PDB file of C-alpha atoms in Angstrom:
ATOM      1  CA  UNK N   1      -8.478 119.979  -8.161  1.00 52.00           C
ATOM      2  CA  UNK N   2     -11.917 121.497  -7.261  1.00 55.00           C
ATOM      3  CA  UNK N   3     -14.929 119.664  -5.679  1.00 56.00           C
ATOM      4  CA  UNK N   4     -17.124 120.949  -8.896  1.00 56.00           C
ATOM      5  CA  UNK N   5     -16.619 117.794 -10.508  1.00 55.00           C
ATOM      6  CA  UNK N   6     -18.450 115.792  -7.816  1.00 53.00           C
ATOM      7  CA  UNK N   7     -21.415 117.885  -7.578  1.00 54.00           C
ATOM      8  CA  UNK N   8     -22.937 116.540 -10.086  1.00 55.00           C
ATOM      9  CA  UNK N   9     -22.819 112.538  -9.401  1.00 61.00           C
ATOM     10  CA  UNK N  10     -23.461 113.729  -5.990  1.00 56.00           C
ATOM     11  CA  UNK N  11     -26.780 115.249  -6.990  1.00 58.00           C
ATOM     12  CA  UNK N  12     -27.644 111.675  -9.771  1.00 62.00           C
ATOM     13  CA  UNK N  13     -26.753 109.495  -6.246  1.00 56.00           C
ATOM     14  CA  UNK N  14     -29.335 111.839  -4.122  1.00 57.00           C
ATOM     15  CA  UNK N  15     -31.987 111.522  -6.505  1.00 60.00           C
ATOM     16  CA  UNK N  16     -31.795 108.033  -7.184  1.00 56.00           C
ATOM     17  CA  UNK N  17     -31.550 107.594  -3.358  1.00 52.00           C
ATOM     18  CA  UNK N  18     -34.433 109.881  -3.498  1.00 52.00           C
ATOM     19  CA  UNK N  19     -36.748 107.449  -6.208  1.00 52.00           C
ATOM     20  CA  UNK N  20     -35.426 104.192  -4.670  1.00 48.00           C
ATOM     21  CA  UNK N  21     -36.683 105.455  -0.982  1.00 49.00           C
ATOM     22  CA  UNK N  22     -40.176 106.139  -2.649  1.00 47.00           C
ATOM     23  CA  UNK N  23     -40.654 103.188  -4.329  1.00 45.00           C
ATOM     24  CA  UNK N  24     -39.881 101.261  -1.196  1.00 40.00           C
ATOM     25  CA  UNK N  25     -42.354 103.222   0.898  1.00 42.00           C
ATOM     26  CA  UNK N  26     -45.309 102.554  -1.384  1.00 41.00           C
ATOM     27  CA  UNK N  27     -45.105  99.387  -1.593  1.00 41.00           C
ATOM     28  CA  UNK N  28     -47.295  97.795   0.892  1.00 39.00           C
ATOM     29  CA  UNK N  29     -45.709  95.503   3.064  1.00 37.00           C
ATOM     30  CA  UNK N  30     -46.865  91.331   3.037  1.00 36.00           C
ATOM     31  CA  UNK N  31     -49.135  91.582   6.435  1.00 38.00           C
ATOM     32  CA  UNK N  32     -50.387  95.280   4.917  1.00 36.00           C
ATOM     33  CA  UNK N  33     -51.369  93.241   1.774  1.00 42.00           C
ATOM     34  CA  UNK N  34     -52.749  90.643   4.106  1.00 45.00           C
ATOM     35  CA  UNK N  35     -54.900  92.723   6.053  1.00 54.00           C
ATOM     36  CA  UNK N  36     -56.071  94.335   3.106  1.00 51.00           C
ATOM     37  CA  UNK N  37     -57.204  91.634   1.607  1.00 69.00           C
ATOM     38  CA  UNK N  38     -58.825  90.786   4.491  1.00 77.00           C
ATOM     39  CA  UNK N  39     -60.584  94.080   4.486  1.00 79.00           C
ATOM     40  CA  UNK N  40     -61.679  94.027   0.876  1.00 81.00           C
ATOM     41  CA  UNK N  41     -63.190  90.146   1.431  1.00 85.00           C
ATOM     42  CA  UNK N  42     -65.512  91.411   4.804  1.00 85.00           C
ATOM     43  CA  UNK N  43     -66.489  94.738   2.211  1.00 89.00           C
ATOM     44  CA  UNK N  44     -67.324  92.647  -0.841  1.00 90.00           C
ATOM     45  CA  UNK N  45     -69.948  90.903   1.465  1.00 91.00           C
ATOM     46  CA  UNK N  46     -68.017  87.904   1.886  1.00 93.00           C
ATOM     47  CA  UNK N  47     -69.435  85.248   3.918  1.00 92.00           C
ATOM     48  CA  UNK N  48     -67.268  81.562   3.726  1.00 93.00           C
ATOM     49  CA  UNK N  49     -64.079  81.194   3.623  1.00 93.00           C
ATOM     50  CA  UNK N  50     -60.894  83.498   3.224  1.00 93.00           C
ATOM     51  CA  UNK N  51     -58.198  82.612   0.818  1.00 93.00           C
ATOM     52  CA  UNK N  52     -55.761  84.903  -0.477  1.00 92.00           C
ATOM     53  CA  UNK N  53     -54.875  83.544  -3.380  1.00 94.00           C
ATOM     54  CA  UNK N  54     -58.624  82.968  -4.184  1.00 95.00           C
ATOM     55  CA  UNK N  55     -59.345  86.615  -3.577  1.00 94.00           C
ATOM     56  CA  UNK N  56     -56.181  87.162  -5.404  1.00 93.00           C
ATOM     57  CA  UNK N  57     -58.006  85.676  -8.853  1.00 96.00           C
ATOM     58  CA  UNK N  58     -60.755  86.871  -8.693  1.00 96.00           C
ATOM     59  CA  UNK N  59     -59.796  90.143  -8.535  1.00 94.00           C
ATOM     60  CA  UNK N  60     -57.468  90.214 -10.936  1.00 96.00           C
ATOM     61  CA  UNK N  61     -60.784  89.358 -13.408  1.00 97.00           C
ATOM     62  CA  UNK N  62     -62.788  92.245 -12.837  1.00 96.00           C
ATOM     63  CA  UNK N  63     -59.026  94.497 -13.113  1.00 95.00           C
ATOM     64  CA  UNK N  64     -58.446  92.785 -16.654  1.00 96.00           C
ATOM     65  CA  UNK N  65     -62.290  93.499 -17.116  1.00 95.00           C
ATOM     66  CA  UNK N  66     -61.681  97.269 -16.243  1.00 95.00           C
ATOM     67  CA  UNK N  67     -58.977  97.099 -18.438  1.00 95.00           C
ATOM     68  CA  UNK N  68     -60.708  95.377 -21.241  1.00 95.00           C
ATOM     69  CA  UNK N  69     -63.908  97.773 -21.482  1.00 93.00           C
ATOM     70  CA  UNK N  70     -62.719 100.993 -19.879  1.00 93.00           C
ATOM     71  CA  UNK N  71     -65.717 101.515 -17.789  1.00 90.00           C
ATOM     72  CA  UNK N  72     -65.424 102.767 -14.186  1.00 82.00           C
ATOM     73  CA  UNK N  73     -68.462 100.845 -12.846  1.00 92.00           C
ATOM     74  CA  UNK N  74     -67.052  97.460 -14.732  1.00 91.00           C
ATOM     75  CA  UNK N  75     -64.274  96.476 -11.315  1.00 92.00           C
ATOM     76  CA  UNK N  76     -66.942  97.624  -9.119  1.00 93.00           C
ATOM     77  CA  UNK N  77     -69.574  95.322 -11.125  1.00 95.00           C
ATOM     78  CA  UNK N  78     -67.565  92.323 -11.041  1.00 96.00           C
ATOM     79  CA  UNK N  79     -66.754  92.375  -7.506  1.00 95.00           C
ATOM     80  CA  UNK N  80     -70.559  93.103  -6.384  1.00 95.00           C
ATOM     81  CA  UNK N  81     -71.642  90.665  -3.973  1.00 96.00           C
ATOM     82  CA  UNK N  82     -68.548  88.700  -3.625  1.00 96.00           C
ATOM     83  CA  UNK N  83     -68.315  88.123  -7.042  1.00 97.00           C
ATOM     84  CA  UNK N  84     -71.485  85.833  -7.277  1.00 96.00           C
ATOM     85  CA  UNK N  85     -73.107  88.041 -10.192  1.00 97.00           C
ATOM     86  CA  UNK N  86     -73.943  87.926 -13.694  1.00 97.00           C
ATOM     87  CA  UNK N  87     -71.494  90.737 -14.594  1.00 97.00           C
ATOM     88  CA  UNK N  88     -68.527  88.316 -13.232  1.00 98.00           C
ATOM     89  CA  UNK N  89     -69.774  85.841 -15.351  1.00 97.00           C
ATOM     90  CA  UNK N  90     -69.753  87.798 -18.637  1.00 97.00           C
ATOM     91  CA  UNK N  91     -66.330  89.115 -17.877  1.00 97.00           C
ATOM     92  CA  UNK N  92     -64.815  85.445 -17.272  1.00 98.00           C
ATOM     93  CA  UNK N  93     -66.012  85.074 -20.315  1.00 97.00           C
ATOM     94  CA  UNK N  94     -65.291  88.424 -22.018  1.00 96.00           C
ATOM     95  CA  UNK N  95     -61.555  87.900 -21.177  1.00 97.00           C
ATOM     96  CA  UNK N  96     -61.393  84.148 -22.793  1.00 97.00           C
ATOM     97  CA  UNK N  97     -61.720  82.321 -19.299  1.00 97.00           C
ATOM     98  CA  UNK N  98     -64.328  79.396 -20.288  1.00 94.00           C
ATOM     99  CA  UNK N  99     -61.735  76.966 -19.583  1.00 96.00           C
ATOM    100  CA  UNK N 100     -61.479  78.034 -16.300  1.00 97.00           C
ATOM    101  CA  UNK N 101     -65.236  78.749 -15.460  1.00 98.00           C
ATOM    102  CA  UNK N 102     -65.594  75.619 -13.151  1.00 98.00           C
ATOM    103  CA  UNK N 103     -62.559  76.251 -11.366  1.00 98.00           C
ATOM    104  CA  UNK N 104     -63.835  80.316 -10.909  1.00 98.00           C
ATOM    105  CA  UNK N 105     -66.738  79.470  -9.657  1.00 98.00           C
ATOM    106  CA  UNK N 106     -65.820  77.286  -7.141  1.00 97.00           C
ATOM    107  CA  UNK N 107     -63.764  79.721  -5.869  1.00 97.00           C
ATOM    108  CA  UNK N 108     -66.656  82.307  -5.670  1.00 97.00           C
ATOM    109  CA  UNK N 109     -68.735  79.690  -4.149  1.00 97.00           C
ATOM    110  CA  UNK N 110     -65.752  78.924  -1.396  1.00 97.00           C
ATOM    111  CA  UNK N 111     -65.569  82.680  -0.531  1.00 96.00           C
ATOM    112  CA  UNK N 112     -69.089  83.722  -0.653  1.00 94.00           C
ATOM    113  CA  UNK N 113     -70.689  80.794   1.430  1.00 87.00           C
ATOM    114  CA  UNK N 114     -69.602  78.697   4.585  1.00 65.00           C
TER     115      UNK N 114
END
């Protein structure tokens, strides 16, 4: 019996190795998604109060506005001045949110003001 017949799991094992290894190392890790969040909230122009899962939301609006109208300046729109614009607004909207306008903009207000 030769070793041929190994070479070739050996090499689907060393590139799967190879994938998982990369997929690990770009994923950021909790406290790197902690700090950058905390780094995004000081750049947006954030003055009150930082909250994750706040930051988290409202974020994820102006992405599903990017996503909606293909525009490059729509995310960057969105997020001007901590999200307390008109072009937030008309993407909450845009994407269906009206139900949870009051609860969006008290989580603008909470970041954006102490």
């Amino acid at each position: 019996m030769s070793a041929g017949f190994l070479v070739a799991p050996v090499h689907w094992l060393v590139a799967a190795l190879l994938v998982c290894s990369f997929m690990v190392l770009t994923q950021p890790s909790v406290c790197a998604a902690r700090n950058l969040h905390k780094r995004s909230f000081h750049e947006l122009g954030c003055r009150g109060n930082f909250e994750q899962s706040y930051l988290a939301r409202l974020e994820r609006v102006c992405e599903e506005c990017y996503q909606l109208y293909q525009n490059p300046e729509a995310y960057n729109l969105c997020r001007d001045n901590c999200f307390k614009n008109e072009y937030f607004l008309k993407c909450a909207e845009a994407l269906l949110l009206k139900d949870e306008m009051d609860s969006l903009k008290s989580k603008v207000d909470y970041l954006y003001s102490r």
